[in-house]
Each structure stands twice: as structure tokens, then as C-alpha cells.
JSON list of C-alpha atoms in Angstrom, two decimals:
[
{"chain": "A", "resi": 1, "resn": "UNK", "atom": "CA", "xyz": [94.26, -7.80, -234.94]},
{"chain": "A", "resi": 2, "resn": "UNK", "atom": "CA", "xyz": [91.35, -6.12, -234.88]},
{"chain": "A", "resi": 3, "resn": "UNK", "atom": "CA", "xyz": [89.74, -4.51, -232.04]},
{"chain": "A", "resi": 4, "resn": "UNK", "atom": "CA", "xyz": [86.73, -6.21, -231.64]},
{"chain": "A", "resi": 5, "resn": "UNK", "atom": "CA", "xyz": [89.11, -9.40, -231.65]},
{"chain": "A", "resi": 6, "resn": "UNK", "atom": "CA", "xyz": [91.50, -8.11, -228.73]},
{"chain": "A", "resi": 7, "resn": "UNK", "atom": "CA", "xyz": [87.80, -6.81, -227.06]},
{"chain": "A", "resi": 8, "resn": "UNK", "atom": "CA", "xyz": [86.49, -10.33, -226.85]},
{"chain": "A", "resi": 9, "resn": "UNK", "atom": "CA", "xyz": [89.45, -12.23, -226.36]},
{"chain": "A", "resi": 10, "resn": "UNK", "atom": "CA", "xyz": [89.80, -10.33, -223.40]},
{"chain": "A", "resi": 11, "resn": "UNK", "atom": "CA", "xyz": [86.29, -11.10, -221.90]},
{"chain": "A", "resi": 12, "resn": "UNK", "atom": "CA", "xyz": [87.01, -14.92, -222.73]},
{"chain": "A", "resi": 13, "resn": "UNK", "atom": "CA", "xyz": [90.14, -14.03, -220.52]},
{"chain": "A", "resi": 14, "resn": "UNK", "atom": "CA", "xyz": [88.26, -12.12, -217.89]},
{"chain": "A", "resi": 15, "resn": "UNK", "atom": "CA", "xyz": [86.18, -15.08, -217.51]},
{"chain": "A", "resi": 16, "resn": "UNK", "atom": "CA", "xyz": [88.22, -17.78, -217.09]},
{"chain": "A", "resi": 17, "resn": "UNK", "atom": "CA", "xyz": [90.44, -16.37, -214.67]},
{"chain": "A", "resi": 18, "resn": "UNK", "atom": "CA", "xyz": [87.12, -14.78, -212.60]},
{"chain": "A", "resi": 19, "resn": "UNK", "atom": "CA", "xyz": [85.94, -18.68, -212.74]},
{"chain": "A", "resi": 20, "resn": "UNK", "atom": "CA", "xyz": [89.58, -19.94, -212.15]},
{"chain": "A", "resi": 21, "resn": "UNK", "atom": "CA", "xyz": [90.17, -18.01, -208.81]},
{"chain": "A", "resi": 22, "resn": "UNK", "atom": "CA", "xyz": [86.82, -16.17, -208.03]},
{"chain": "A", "resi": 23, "resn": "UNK", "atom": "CA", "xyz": [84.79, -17.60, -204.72]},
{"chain": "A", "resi": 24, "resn": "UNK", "atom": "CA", "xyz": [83.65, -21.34, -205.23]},
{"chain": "A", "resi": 25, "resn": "UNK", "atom": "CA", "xyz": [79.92, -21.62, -205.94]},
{"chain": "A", "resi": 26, "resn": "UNK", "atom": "CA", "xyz": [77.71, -23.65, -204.52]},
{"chain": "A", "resi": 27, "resn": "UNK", "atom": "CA", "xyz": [76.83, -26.91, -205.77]},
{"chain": "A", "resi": 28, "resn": "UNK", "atom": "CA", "xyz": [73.13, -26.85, -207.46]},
{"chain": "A", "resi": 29, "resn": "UNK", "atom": "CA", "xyz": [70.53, -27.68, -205.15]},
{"chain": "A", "resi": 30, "resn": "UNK", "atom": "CA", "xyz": [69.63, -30.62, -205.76]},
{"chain": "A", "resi": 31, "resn": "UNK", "atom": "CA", "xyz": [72.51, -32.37, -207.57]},
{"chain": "A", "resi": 32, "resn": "UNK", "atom": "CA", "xyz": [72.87, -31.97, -211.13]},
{"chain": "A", "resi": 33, "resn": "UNK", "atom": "CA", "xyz": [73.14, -35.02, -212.66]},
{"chain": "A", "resi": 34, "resn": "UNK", "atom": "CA", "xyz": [74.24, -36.42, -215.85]},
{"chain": "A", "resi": 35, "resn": "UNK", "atom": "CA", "xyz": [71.36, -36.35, -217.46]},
{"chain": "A", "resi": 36, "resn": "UNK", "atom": "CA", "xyz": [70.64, -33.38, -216.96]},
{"chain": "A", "resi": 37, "resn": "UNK", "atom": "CA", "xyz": [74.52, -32.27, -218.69]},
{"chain": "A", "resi": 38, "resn": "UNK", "atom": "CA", "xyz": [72.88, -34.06, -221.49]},
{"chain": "A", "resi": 39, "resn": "UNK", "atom": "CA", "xyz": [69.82, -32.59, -221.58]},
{"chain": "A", "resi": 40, "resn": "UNK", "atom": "CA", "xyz": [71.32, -28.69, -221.91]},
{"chain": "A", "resi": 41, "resn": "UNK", "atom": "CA", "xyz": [73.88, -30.23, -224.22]},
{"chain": "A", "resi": 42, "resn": "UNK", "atom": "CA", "xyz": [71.11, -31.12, -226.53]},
{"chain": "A", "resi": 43, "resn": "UNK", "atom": "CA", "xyz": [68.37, -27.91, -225.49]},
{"chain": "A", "resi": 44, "resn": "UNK", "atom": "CA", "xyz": [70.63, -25.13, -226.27]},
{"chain": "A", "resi": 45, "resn": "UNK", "atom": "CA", "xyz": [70.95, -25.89, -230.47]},
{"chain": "A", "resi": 46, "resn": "UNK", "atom": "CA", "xyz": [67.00, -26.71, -230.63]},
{"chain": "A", "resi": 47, "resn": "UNK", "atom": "CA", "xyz": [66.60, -23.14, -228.73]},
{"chain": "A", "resi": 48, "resn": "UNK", "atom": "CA", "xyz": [68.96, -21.72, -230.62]},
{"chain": "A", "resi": 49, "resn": "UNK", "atom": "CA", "xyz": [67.65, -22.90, -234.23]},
{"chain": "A", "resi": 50, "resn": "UNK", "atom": "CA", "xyz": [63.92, -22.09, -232.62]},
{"chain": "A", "resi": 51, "resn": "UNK", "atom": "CA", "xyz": [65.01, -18.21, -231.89]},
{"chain": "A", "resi": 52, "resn": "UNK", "atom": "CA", "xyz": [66.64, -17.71, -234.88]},
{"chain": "A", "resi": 53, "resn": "UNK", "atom": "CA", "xyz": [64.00, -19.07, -236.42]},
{"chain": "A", "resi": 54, "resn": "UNK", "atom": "CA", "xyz": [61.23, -17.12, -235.47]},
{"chain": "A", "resi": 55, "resn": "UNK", "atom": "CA", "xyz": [63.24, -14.25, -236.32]},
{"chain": "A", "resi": 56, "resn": "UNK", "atom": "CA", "xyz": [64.01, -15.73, -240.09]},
{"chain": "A", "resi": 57, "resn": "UNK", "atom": "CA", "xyz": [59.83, -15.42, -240.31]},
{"chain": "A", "resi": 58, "resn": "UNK", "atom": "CA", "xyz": [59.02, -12.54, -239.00]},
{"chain": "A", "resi": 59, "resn": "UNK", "atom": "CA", "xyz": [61.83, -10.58, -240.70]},
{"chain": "A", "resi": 60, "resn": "UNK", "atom": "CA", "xyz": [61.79, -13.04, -243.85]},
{"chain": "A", "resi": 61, "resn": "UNK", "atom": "CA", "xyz": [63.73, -11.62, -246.45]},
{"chain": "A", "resi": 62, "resn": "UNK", "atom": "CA", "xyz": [65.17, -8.40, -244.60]},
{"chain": "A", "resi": 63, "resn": "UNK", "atom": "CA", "xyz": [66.76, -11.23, -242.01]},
{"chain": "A", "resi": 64, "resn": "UNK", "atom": "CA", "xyz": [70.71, -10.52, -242.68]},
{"chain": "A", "resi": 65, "resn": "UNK", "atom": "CA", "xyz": [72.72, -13.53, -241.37]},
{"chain": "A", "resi": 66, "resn": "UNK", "atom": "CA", "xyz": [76.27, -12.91, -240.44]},
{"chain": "A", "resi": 67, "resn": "UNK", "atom": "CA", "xyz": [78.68, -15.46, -240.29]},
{"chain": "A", "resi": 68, "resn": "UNK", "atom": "CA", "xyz": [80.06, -15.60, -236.29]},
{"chain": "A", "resi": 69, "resn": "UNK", "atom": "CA", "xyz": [82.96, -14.10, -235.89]},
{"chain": "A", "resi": 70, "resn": "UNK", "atom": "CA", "xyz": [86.16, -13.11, -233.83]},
{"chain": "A", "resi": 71, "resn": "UNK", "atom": "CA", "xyz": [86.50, -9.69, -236.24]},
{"chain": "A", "resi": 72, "resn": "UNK", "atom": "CA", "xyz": [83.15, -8.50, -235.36]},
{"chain": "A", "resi": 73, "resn": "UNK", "atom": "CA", "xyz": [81.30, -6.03, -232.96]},
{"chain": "A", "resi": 74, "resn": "UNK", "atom": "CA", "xyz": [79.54, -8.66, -230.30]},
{"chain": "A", "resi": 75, "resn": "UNK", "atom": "CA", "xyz": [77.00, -6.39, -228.85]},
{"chain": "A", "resi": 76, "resn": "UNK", "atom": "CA", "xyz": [75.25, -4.65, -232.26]},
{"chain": "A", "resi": 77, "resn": "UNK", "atom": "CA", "xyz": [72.34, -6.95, -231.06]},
{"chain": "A", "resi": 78, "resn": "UNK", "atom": "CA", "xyz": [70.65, -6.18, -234.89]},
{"chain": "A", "resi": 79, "resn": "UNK", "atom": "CA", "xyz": [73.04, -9.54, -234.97]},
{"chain": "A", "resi": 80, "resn": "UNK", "atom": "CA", "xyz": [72.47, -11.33, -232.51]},
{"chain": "A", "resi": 81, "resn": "UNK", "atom": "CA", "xyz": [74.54, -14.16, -233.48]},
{"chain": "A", "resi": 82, "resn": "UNK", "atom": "CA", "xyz": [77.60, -12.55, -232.69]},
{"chain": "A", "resi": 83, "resn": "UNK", "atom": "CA", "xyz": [76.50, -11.84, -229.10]},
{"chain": "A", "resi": 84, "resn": "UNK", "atom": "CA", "xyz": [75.56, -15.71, -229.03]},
{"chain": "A", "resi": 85, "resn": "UNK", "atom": "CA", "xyz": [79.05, -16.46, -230.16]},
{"chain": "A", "resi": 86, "resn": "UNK", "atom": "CA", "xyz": [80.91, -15.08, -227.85]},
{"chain": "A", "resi": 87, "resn": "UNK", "atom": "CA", "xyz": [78.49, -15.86, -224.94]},
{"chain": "A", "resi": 88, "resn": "UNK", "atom": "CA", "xyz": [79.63, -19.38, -226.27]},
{"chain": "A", "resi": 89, "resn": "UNK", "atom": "CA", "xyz": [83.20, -19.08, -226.13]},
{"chain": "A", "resi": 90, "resn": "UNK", "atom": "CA", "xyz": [83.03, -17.29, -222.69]},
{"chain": "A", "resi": 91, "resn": "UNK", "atom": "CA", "xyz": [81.18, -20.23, -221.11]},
{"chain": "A", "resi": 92, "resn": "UNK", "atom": "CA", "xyz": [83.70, -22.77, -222.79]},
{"chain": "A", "resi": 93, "resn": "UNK", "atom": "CA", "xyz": [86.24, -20.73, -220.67]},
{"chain": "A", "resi": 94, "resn": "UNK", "atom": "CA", "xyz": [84.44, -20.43, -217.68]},
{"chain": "A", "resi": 95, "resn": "UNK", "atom": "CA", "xyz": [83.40, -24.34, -218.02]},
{"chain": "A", "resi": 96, "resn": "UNK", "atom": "CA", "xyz": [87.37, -24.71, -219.02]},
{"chain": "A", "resi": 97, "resn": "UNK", "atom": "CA", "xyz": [88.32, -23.05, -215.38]},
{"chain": "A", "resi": 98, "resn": "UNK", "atom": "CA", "xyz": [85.73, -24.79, -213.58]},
{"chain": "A", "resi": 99, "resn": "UNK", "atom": "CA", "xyz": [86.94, -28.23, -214.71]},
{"chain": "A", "resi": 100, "resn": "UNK", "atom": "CA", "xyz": [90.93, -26.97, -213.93]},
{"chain": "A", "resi": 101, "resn": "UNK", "atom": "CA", "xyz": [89.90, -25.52, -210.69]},
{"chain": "A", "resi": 102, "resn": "UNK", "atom": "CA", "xyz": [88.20, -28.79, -209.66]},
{"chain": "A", "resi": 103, "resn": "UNK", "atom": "CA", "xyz": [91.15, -30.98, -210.57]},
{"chain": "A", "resi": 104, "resn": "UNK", "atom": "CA", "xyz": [93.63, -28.87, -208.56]},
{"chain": "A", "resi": 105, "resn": "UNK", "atom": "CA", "xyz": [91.19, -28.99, -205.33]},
{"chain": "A", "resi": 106, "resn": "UNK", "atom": "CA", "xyz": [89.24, -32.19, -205.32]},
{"chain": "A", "resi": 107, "resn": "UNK", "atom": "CA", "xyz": [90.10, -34.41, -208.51]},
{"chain": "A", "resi": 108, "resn": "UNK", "atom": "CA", "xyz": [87.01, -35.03, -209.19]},
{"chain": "A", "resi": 109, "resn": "UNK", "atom": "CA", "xyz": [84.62, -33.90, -211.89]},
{"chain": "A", "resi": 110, "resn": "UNK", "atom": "CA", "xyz": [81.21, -33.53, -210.52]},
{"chain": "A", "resi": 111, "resn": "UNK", "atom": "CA", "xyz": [78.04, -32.83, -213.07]},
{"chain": "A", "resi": 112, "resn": "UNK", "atom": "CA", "xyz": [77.88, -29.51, -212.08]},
{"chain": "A", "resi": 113, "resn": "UNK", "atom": "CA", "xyz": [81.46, -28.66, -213.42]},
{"chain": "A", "resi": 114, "resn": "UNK", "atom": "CA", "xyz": [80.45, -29.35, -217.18]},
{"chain": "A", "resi": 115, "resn": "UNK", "atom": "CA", "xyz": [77.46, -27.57, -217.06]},
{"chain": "A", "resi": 116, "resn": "UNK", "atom": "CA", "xyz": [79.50, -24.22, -218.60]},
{"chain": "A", "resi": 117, "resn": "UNK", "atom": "CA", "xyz": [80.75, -26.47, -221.03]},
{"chain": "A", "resi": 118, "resn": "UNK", "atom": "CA", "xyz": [77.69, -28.07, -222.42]},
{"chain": "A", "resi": 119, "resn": "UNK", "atom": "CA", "xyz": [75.97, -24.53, -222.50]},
{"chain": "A", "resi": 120, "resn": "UNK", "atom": "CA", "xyz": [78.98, -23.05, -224.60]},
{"chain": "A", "resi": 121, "resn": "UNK", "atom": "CA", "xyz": [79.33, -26.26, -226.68]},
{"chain": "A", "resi": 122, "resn": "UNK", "atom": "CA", "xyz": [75.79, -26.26, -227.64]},
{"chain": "A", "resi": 123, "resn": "UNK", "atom": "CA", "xyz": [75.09, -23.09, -228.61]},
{"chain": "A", "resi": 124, "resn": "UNK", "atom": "CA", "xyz": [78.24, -23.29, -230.41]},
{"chain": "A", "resi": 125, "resn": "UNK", "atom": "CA", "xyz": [76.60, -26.19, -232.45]},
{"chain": "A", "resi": 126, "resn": "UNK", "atom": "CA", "xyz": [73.51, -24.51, -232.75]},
{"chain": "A", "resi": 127, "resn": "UNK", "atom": "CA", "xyz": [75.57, -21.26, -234.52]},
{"chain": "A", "resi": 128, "resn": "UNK", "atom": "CA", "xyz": [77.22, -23.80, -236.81]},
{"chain": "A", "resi": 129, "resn": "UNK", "atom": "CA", "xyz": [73.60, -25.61, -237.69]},
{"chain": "A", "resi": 130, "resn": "UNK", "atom": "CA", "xyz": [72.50, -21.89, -238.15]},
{"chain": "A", "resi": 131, "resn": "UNK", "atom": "CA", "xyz": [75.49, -20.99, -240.64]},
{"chain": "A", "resi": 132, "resn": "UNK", "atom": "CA", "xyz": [75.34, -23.88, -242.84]},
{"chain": "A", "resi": 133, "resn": "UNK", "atom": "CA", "xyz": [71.26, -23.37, -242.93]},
{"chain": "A", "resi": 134, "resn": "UNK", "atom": "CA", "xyz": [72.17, -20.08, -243.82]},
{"chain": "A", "resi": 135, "resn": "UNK", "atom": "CA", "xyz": [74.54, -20.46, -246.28]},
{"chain": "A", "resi": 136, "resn": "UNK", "atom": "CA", "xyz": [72.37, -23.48, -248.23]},
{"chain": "A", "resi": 137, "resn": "UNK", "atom": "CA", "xyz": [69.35, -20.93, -248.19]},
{"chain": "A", "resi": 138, "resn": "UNK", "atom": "CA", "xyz": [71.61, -18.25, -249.95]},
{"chain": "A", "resi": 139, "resn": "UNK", "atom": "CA", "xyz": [73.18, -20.70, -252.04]},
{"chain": "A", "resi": 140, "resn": "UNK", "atom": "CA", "xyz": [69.47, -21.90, -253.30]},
{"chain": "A", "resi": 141, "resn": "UNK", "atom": "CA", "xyz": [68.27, -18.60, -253.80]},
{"chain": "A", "resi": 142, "resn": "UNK", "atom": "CA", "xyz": [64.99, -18.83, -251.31]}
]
């Protein structure tokens, strides 16, 4: 395993069990509603693919693409998808807690509990959108 791999597994850890047994938050004021879960569920991709695209211009062909992953150094921001990749999986872990935490206390999930999730699940869409653009756009030669 590399290191970069026990590095980041370890701040996924550190962040579910901070949002497991850290202080409760407050509620967002006002109530999040379910719409509004939606509505980041579907913003964080287009933001994503809208970033990463206006760096794909203004770097054109000196924009280097590297596939997200585990093995790699998260915070050599001349990639930034590999900081946005594990931002992703550490607000899948902190949305995981959140949703655990709120069974064991009330047993109910509220809006605001999947809000981690729907911020980690779409910008782990949008890196996914932005590999397989990637990977076509090498594949075609432009």
C-alpha cells in the first residue's frame, strides 16, 4: 500500500469518526429541504465539468489529466482532480456518519443529514464525467 493510500484513507477515517462523535451541528437555518438535496446533487458535476473546463481552455494542450486515484499525492494542486477526489470520498464519510449518528439518536433522516452525501456523490460523478471526457479526447487525438 502506498503511502499516499494509507495518507488518505486515514483522513476519510479522521472524518467520519470527527462527524460520528464530534459536537452535533446545528440544523441549517432555515430548513433544508429536499429540493434543495437535489439541487447540490445535480450543481456539483455542472461546477465541476465548468472548472475543469475553463482550465482545459486556458491551458489547452499543456492540460495533463490524471485519472483520480487512491495511489496518488492529493494535495499537488497542479492536479487538482485528485484533491477533488478525495474531498469526495471524505464527505461520503462524513455524510456516511451523519446519517449513522442520526439513526442511533433520533431515527430519523432529516434533509440536512444527506447534504454530505450529495456533495461527495456529485462531485464524484462529475470526476467520472471528467475521466471518460478525458479519456475519449485522448483516444480521438484532439
Amino acid at each position: 500500500m502506498s503511502h499516499w493510500k494509507t495518507i488518505r484513507l486515514g483522513i476519510v477515517g479522521l472524518s467520519f469518526v470527527l462527524a460520528l462523535f464530534g459536537p452535533a451541528t446545528p440544523a441549517a437555518a432555515p430548513p433544508m429541504t429536499w429540493f434543495a438535496v437535489g439541487v447540490i446533487f445535480a450543481i456539483f458535476p455542472i461546477a465541476m465539468l465548468v472548472g475543469f473546463g475553463i482550465l482545459f481552455i486556458l491551458r489547452g494542450p499543456r492540460f495533463d489529466w490524471q485519472r483520480p486515484s487512491w495511489e496518488k499525492n492529493p494535495f499537488n494542486f497542479a492536479h487538482g482532480e485528485q484533491f477533488f477526489h478525495l474531498g469526495a470520498f471524505v464527505m461520503l464519510s462524513t455524510g456516511a456518519a451523519t446519517v449513522l449518528r442520526a439513526l442511533a439518536t433520533t431515527s430519523k433522516i432529516t434533509p440536512d443529514t444527506l447534504v454530505p452525501i450529495s456533495m461527495g456523490a456529485g462531485v464524484w460523478i462529475g470526476l467520472r464525467i471528467l475521466t471518460a471526457a478525458y479519456r475519449r479526447q485522448v483516444r480521438n487525438g484532439t
